[in-house]
mmCIF file of C-alpha atoms in Angstrom:
data_model
loop_
_atom_site.group_PDB
_atom_site.id
_atom_site.type_symbol
_atom_site.label_atom_id
_atom_site.label_comp_id
_atom_site.label_asym_id
_atom_site.label_seq_id
_atom_site.Cartn_x
_atom_site.Cartn_y
_atom_site.Cartn_z
ATOM 1 C CA MET A 262 -35.107 15.164 -2.434
ATOM 2 C CA LYS A 263 -37.826 13.511 -5.165
ATOM 3 C CA PRO A 264 -36.995 10.695 -7.072
ATOM 4 C CA GLY A 265 -34.491 11.208 -9.836
ATOM 5 C CA GLN A 266 -33.683 14.760 -8.420
ATOM 6 C CA TYR A 267 -29.955 13.436 -7.935
ATOM 7 C CA ALA A 268 -29.989 12.319 -11.415
ATOM 8 C CA ASP A 269 -31.273 15.669 -12.861
ATOM 9 C CA GLN A 270 -28.973 17.522 -11.228
ATOM 10 C CA HIS A 271 -25.884 15.793 -12.153
ATOM 11 C CA SER A 272 -26.216 14.062 -15.281
ATOM 12 C CA PRO A 273 -27.356 16.432 -18.013
ATOM 13 C CA ARG A 274 -25.381 13.921 -20.647
ATOM 14 C CA GLN A 275 -24.740 10.252 -21.194
ATOM 15 C CA PRO A 276 -22.080 9.582 -18.576
ATOM 16 C CA ARG A 277 -18.882 8.667 -19.779
ATOM 17 C CA ARG A 278 -18.567 4.407 -20.372
ATOM 18 C CA PRO A 279 -14.974 3.650 -20.737
ATOM 19 C CA TRP A 280 -13.283 0.531 -21.223
ATOM 20 C CA VAL A 281 -10.773 -0.338 -18.218
ATOM 21 C CA VAL A 282 -7.471 -2.045 -18.919
ATOM 22 C CA GLY A 283 -5.807 -3.418 -16.351
ATOM 23 C CA VAL A 284 -1.863 -4.414 -17.146
ATOM 24 C CA SER A 285 -0.593 -7.208 -15.110
ATOM 25 C CA GLY A 286 3.251 -7.757 -14.328
ATOM 26 C CA ALA A 287 3.538 -10.756 -17.013
ATOM 27 C CA SER A 288 6.151 -9.979 -19.732
ATOM 28 C CA GLY A 289 4.066 -8.343 -23.052
ATOM 29 C CA THR A 290 3.840 -4.810 -22.288
ATOM 30 C CA PRO A 291 3.792 -4.320 -26.467
ATOM 31 C CA TYR A 292 0.388 -6.244 -26.263
ATOM 32 C CA ALA A 293 -0.926 -3.815 -23.708
ATOM 33 C CA ALA A 294 0.496 -0.941 -25.943
ATOM 34 C CA ALA A 295 -1.162 -1.996 -28.917
ATOM 35 C CA VAL A 296 -4.405 -2.736 -27.134
ATOM 36 C CA LEU A 297 -4.295 0.620 -25.983
ATOM 37 C CA ARG A 298 -3.719 2.605 -29.251
ATOM 38 C CA GLY A 299 -6.442 0.176 -30.693
ATOM 39 C CA LEU A 300 -8.730 1.577 -28.200
ATOM 40 C CA LEU A 301 -8.035 5.272 -28.706
ATOM 41 C CA ASP A 302 -7.903 5.035 -32.799
ATOM 42 C CA ALA A 303 -11.859 3.511 -32.443
ATOM 43 C CA GLY A 304 -12.779 6.491 -30.781
ATOM 44 C CA GLU A 305 -12.751 4.131 -27.104
ATOM 45 C CA SER A 306 -12.291 5.640 -23.479
ATOM 46 C CA VAL A 307 -9.899 4.433 -21.476
ATOM 47 C CA ASP A 308 -9.526 3.898 -17.824
ATOM 48 C CA LEU A 309 -6.181 2.377 -17.343
ATOM 49 C CA VAL A 310 -4.867 0.392 -14.195
ATOM 50 C CA VAL A 311 -1.151 -0.174 -14.402
ATOM 51 C CA SER A 312 -0.045 -2.942 -11.481
ATOM 52 C CA ARG A 313 2.864 -2.497 -9.278
ATOM 53 C CA ALA A 314 4.666 -5.530 -10.572
ATOM 54 C CA SER A 315 3.494 -4.510 -14.408
ATOM 55 C CA ARG A 316 5.534 -1.406 -13.519
ATOM 56 C CA LEU A 317 9.131 -3.723 -13.072
ATOM 57 C CA THR A 318 8.171 -5.388 -16.509
ATOM 58 C CA LEU A 319 7.689 -2.306 -18.210
ATOM 59 C CA LEU A 320 10.884 -0.764 -17.016
ATOM 60 C CA ASP A 321 13.048 -3.887 -17.825
ATOM 61 C CA GLU A 322 11.435 -4.531 -21.279
ATOM 62 C CA THR A 323 11.243 -0.916 -22.598
ATOM 63 C CA GLY A 324 13.484 1.219 -20.400
ATOM 64 C CA ILE A 325 10.000 3.429 -19.242
ATOM 65 C CA ALA A 326 9.645 4.351 -15.537
ATOM 66 C CA PHE A 327 5.348 4.459 -15.420
ATOM 67 C CA ARG A 328 5.298 6.701 -12.742
ATOM 68 C CA ASP A 329 1.488 8.428 -11.040
ATOM 69 C CA ALA A 330 2.729 11.721 -10.986
ATOM 70 C CA TYR A 331 3.613 11.938 -14.778
ATOM 71 C CA TRP A 332 1.808 9.060 -16.161
ATOM 72 C CA ARG A 333 0.606 10.940 -19.157
ATOM 73 C CA ASP A 334 4.393 11.796 -20.348
ATOM 74 C CA ASP A 335 4.856 7.947 -19.478
ATOM 75 C CA LEU A 336 2.038 6.847 -21.256
ATOM 76 C CA ARG A 337 2.960 8.559 -24.557
ATOM 77 C CA SER A 338 6.477 7.190 -24.222
ATOM 78 C CA TRP A 339 5.329 3.530 -24.414
ATOM 79 C CA LEU A 340 2.544 4.115 -26.729
ATOM 80 C CA ALA A 341 5.101 5.721 -29.243
ATOM 81 C CA ARG A 342 7.332 2.725 -28.716
ATOM 82 C CA GLY A 343 7.627 0.156 -31.119
ATOM 83 C CA ALA A 344 7.597 -3.614 -30.692
ATOM 84 C CA ASP A 345 10.914 -3.740 -31.906
ATOM 85 C CA GLY A 346 12.339 -1.051 -28.850
ATOM 86 C CA LYS A 347 12.223 1.694 -31.358
ATOM 87 C CA PRO A 348 10.972 4.785 -29.496
ATOM 88 C CA ASP A 349 9.270 6.866 -32.267
ATOM 89 C CA ALA A 350 7.425 3.813 -34.106
ATOM 90 C CA PHE A 351 3.964 5.497 -33.589
ATOM 91 C CA VAL A 352 2.454 8.770 -33.142
ATOM 92 C CA PRO A 353 0.132 7.670 -30.210
ATOM 93 C CA ASP A 354 -3.772 9.556 -30.793
ATOM 94 C CA LEU A 355 -3.607 10.773 -26.966
ATOM 95 C CA PRO A 356 -6.108 13.529 -26.236
ATOM 96 C CA PRO A 357 -5.052 16.842 -24.583
ATOM 97 C CA ASP A 358 -4.176 17.287 -21.064
ATOM 98 C CA PRO A 359 -7.474 18.428 -19.345
ATOM 99 C CA ALA A 360 -7.390 21.866 -18.221
ATOM 100 C CA PRO A 361 -5.844 22.404 -14.990
ATOM 101 C CA ASP A 362 -8.935 23.308 -13.245
ATOM 102 C CA ALA A 363 -10.666 20.329 -14.611
ATOM 103 C CA SER A 364 -12.058 17.522 -11.800
ATOM 104 C CA SER A 365 -10.489 14.431 -12.223
ATOM 105 C CA GLY A 366 -13.771 12.954 -11.809
ATOM 106 C CA SER A 367 -15.503 15.100 -14.741
ATOM 107 C CA PRO A 368 -16.517 13.171 -17.745
ATOM 108 C CA GLU A 369 -15.238 15.399 -19.946
ATOM 109 C CA ALA A 370 -11.788 16.133 -18.435
ATOM 110 C CA ALA A 371 -10.227 13.152 -20.699
ATOM 111 C CA ASP A 372 -10.564 10.428 -22.808
ATOM 112 C CA VAL A 373 -7.604 8.537 -21.058
ATOM 113 C CA ARG A 374 -8.129 8.333 -17.154
ATOM 114 C CA HIS A 375 -5.076 6.885 -14.885
ATOM 115 C CA TRP A 376 -6.133 5.028 -11.645
ATOM 116 C CA SER A 377 -3.543 3.733 -9.292
ATOM 117 C CA ALA A 378 -3.499 0.116 -8.651
ATOM 118 C CA GLY A 379 -3.527 0.747 -5.071
ATOM 119 C CA ASP A 380 -6.503 3.108 -5.042
ATOM 120 C CA LEU A 381 -9.452 0.813 -4.041
ATOM 121 C CA ALA A 382 -11.864 3.920 -3.862
ATOM 122 C CA ALA A 383 -11.281 4.524 -7.431
ATOM 123 C CA GLY A 384 -13.922 4.217 -9.817
ATOM 124 C CA PRO A 385 -13.696 0.875 -11.484
ATOM 125 C CA SER A 386 -13.993 -0.512 -7.723
ATOM 126 C CA SER A 387 -17.344 -0.331 -7.706
ATOM 127 C CA GLY A 388 -20.378 -1.558 -10.057
ATOM 128 C CA SER A 389 -22.128 1.439 -10.231
ATOM 129 C CA TYR A 390 -19.275 3.246 -12.096
ATOM 130 C CA PRO A 391 -20.249 3.171 -15.868
ATOM 131 C CA VAL A 392 -17.843 1.284 -17.719
ATOM 132 C CA LYS A 393 -18.089 -1.436 -21.125
ATOM 133 C CA GLY A 394 -16.355 -3.964 -19.468
ATOM 134 C CA MET A 395 -12.046 -4.619 -18.825
ATOM 135 C CA LEU A 396 -9.498 -6.017 -20.889
ATOM 136 C CA ILE A 397 -6.142 -7.751 -18.798
ATOM 137 C CA VAL A 398 -3.734 -7.419 -21.268
ATOM 138 C CA PRO A 399 -1.122 -8.901 -20.557
ATOM 139 C CA ALA A 400 -2.228 -11.348 -17.412
ATOM 140 C CA SER A 401 0.056 -12.677 -15.445
ATOM 141 C CA THR A 402 -0.807 -16.266 -13.627
ATOM 142 C CA ALA A 403 -0.917 -14.805 -10.291
ATOM 143 C CA CYS A 404 -3.672 -12.118 -11.904
ATOM 144 C CA VAL A 405 -5.220 -15.243 -13.281
ATOM 145 C CA ALA A 406 -5.373 -16.970 -9.425
ATOM 146 C CA GLY A 407 -6.394 -13.309 -8.174
ATOM 147 C CA VAL A 408 -9.738 -12.806 -10.044
ATOM 148 C CA ALA A 409 -10.559 -16.207 -10.319
ATOM 149 C CA LEU A 410 -10.626 -16.591 -6.580
ATOM 150 C CA GLY A 411 -11.648 -13.149 -6.236
ATOM 151 C CA LEU A 412 -8.943 -12.117 -3.557
ATOM 152 C CA SER A 413 -9.182 -8.578 -4.906
ATOM 153 C CA LYS A 414 -5.950 -7.332 -3.230
ATOM 154 C CA ASP A 415 -5.662 -4.503 -5.503
ATOM 155 C CA LEU A 416 -7.825 -2.533 -8.113
ATOM 156 C CA LEU A 417 -6.936 -4.445 -11.096
ATOM 157 C CA GLN A 418 -7.965 -7.621 -9.298
ATOM 158 C CA ARG A 419 -11.027 -5.753 -7.722
ATOM 159 C CA ALA A 420 -12.077 -3.949 -11.198
ATOM 160 C CA ALA A 421 -11.917 -7.585 -12.822
ATOM 161 C CA SER A 422 -14.602 -9.373 -9.725
ATOM 162 C CA VAL A 423 -16.480 -5.978 -10.293
ATOM 163 C CA THR A 424 -16.686 -6.461 -14.262
ATOM 164 C CA LEU A 425 -17.819 -10.419 -13.820
ATOM 165 C CA LYS A 426 -20.441 -9.713 -10.771
ATOM 166 C CA GLU A 427 -21.728 -7.221 -13.072
ATOM 167 C CA ARG A 428 -21.959 -9.452 -16.112
ATOM 168 C CA ARG A 429 -19.892 -7.219 -18.771
ATOM 169 C CA THR A 430 -17.179 -8.005 -20.692
ATOM 170 C CA LEU A 431 -14.103 -9.350 -19.172
ATOM 171 C CA VAL A 432 -11.192 -10.466 -21.755
ATOM 172 C CA VAL A 433 -8.180 -12.009 -20.235
ATOM 173 C CA ALA A 434 -5.009 -12.000 -22.389
ATOM 174 C CA VAL A 435 -2.972 -14.535 -20.281
ATOM 175 C CA ARG A 436 0.816 -14.396 -20.868
ATOM 176 C CA GLU A 437 2.640 -17.761 -19.686
ATOM 177 C CA THR A 438 3.761 -20.742 -21.105
ATOM 178 C CA PRO A 439 3.970 -23.765 -20.036
ATOM 179 C CA LEU A 440 0.904 -23.410 -18.085
ATOM 180 C CA ASN A 441 0.439 -26.019 -14.849
ATOM 181 C CA GLY A 442 -2.760 -27.391 -13.631
ATOM 182 C CA GLN A 443 -3.234 -24.734 -11.081
ATOM 183 C CA THR A 444 -3.549 -22.316 -13.412
ATOM 184 C CA LEU A 445 -5.437 -24.036 -15.979
ATOM 185 C CA LYS A 446 -8.023 -24.430 -13.085
ATOM 186 C CA HIS A 447 -8.209 -21.087 -12.353
ATOM 187 C CA LEU A 448 -8.802 -20.381 -16.259
ATOM 188 C CA VAL A 449 -11.615 -23.047 -16.773
ATOM 189 C CA THR A 450 -13.150 -20.908 -13.240
ATOM 190 C CA LEU A 451 -12.857 -17.930 -15.100
ATOM 191 C CA ASP A 452 -14.323 -19.010 -18.221
ATOM 192 C CA GLU A 453 -17.185 -20.525 -16.355
ATOM 193 C CA ALA A 454 -17.761 -17.480 -14.880
ATOM 194 C CA GLY A 455 -18.302 -15.441 -18.305
ATOM 195 C CA ALA A 456 -15.017 -14.375 -18.852
ATOM 196 C CA VAL A 457 -12.911 -14.611 -22.441
ATOM 197 C CA VAL A 458 -9.600 -16.603 -22.080
ATOM 198 C CA LEU A 459 -7.514 -15.256 -24.268
ATOM 199 C CA PRO A 460 -4.062 -16.526 -24.398
ATOM 200 C CA ALA A 461 -1.580 -14.374 -26.260
ATOM 201 C CA SER A 462 -0.773 -16.486 -29.076
ATOM 202 C CA PRO A 463 -0.237 -14.893 -32.029
ATOM 203 C CA ALA A 464 -0.543 -16.654 -35.834
ATOM 204 C CA PHE A 465 1.173 -16.480 -38.995
ATOM 205 C CA TYR A 466 -2.015 -16.658 -41.308
ATOM 206 C CA ALA A 467 -1.967 -12.905 -41.249
ATOM 207 C CA GLY A 468 1.247 -12.481 -42.890
ATOM 208 C CA ALA A 469 3.672 -10.977 -40.876
ATOM 209 C CA THR A 470 6.775 -9.569 -41.723
ATOM 210 C CA HIS A 471 7.492 -7.847 -38.248
ATOM 211 C CA ILE A 472 7.528 -8.351 -34.505
ATOM 212 C CA GLN A 473 4.770 -5.506 -34.560
ATOM 213 C CA ASP A 474 2.201 -7.734 -36.628
ATOM 214 C CA LEU A 475 2.752 -10.482 -34.150
ATOM 215 C CA VAL A 476 1.983 -7.822 -31.909
ATOM 216 C CA ASP A 477 -0.679 -6.551 -33.313
ATOM 217 C CA PHE A 478 -2.816 -10.074 -33.968
ATOM 218 C CA VAL A 479 -2.958 -10.691 -30.215
ATOM 219 C CA ALA A 480 -3.973 -6.537 -29.715
ATOM 220 C CA GLY A 481 -6.815 -7.434 -32.783
ATOM 221 C CA ARG A 482 -8.279 -10.404 -31.229
ATOM 222 C CA VAL A 483 -8.578 -8.770 -28.039
ATOM 223 C CA LEU A 484 -10.357 -5.791 -29.603
ATOM 224 C CA ASP A 485 -12.610 -8.667 -31.349
ATOM 225 C CA ALA A 486 -13.724 -10.052 -28.352
ATOM 226 C CA ALA A 487 -14.312 -6.508 -26.977
ATOM 227 C CA GLY A 488 -16.307 -5.700 -29.913
ATOM 228 C CA VAL A 489 -14.178 -2.856 -30.844
ATOM 229 C CA PRO A 490 -13.909 -2.426 -34.515
ATOM 230 C CA HIS A 491 -10.319 -2.208 -35.857
ATOM 231 C CA ARG A 492 -7.657 -3.095 -38.565
ATOM 232 C CA LEU A 493 -4.672 -4.400 -36.800
ATOM 233 C CA TYR A 494 -4.424 -7.709 -38.956
ATOM 234 C CA ARG A 495 -5.679 -9.325 -42.049
ATOM 235 C CA ARG A 496 -8.538 -11.152 -41.542
ATOM 236 C CA TRP A 497 -8.893 -14.862 -42.563
ATOM 237 C CA GLU A 498 -11.489 -14.522 -45.731
ATOM 238 C CA GLY A 499 -11.215 -18.487 -46.916
ATOM 239 C CA GLU A 500 -8.341 -18.115 -49.591
ATOM 240 C CA LEU A 501 -5.030 -20.166 -49.146
ATOM 241 C CA GLY A 502 -2.029 -18.208 -49.820
ATOM 242 C CA GLY A 503 -3.476 -14.733 -48.516
ATOM 243 C CA GLY A 504 -0.859 -14.414 -45.850
ATOM 244 C CA SER A 505 2.012 -14.767 -47.936
ATOM 245 C CA ARG A 506 0.849 -11.609 -50.672
ATOM 246 C CA GLY A 507 2.136 -8.791 -48.525
ATOM 247 C CA ASP A 508 -0.598 -6.479 -50.563
ATOM 248 C CA ALA A 509 -1.380 -2.956 -48.795
ATOM 249 C CA ASP A 510 -4.182 -4.210 -47.080
ATOM 250 C CA GLY A 511 -1.554 -6.716 -44.914
ATOM 251 C CA PRO A 512 -0.505 -6.330 -41.787
ATOM 252 C CA GLY A 513 0.962 -2.980 -40.359
ATOM 253 C CA ALA A 514 -1.714 -1.169 -43.190
ATOM 254 C CA ALA A 515 -3.829 0.369 -40.822
ATOM 255 C CA ARG A 516 -1.596 0.896 -37.360
ATOM 256 C CA GLY A 517 -2.800 4.173 -37.193
ATOM 257 C CA PRO A 518 0.218 6.860 -37.800
ATOM 258 C CA ALA A 519 3.562 6.118 -38.142
ATOM 259 C CA ARG A 520 6.749 7.747 -38.478
#
């Protein structure tokens, strides 16, 4: 085989480069839904890894059972649900289902791809798999510890370790309070390794009037750290009182299609 022959035969176009979104077992599944909606609204491709523990949290917080065999239907239900529990608050901008004969490994198959958390042979487990980076939303303290220690006990932790070793963007939206000393040490380890440690801590200067506004603020900060454009919250412009005006450009003005 001549040098470059494999690439010439199998890479006729630019490879798909998704964001890996890992959802761990911490409370805060509305944060993950808001980040996913923001990525899709921005036209980004997504590789989704939902941990086993997070499926229990999702079921508890939303009543949605995330199933590998029906993940597209379950994801649609999840993304349509508002942070206040309304089941049809959003019309998620999910791509159509791939054709029956489309390979799951094909870059053209879909803009969202789901990988089982137990699949350590999945694409994101290798540094040669092309991705832009990884967002862990929300990140539990167990997930933080596993990534900081390099345990790679499941695909979520393995993909995060790969992201760090390849020097790609890793955003860890930790959701826990209070934090003990050991977790703080693990967060420092992640920071020193190049990750962005982003506590799921909503702010109020953007003029939140609804629980969704607080969720969208955190999701927007995650997307900011990843360099993904969005309009999920009103940005600070150096003018006092801006958050109390409730003008048309305020929170919720650009959440995407809503019913």
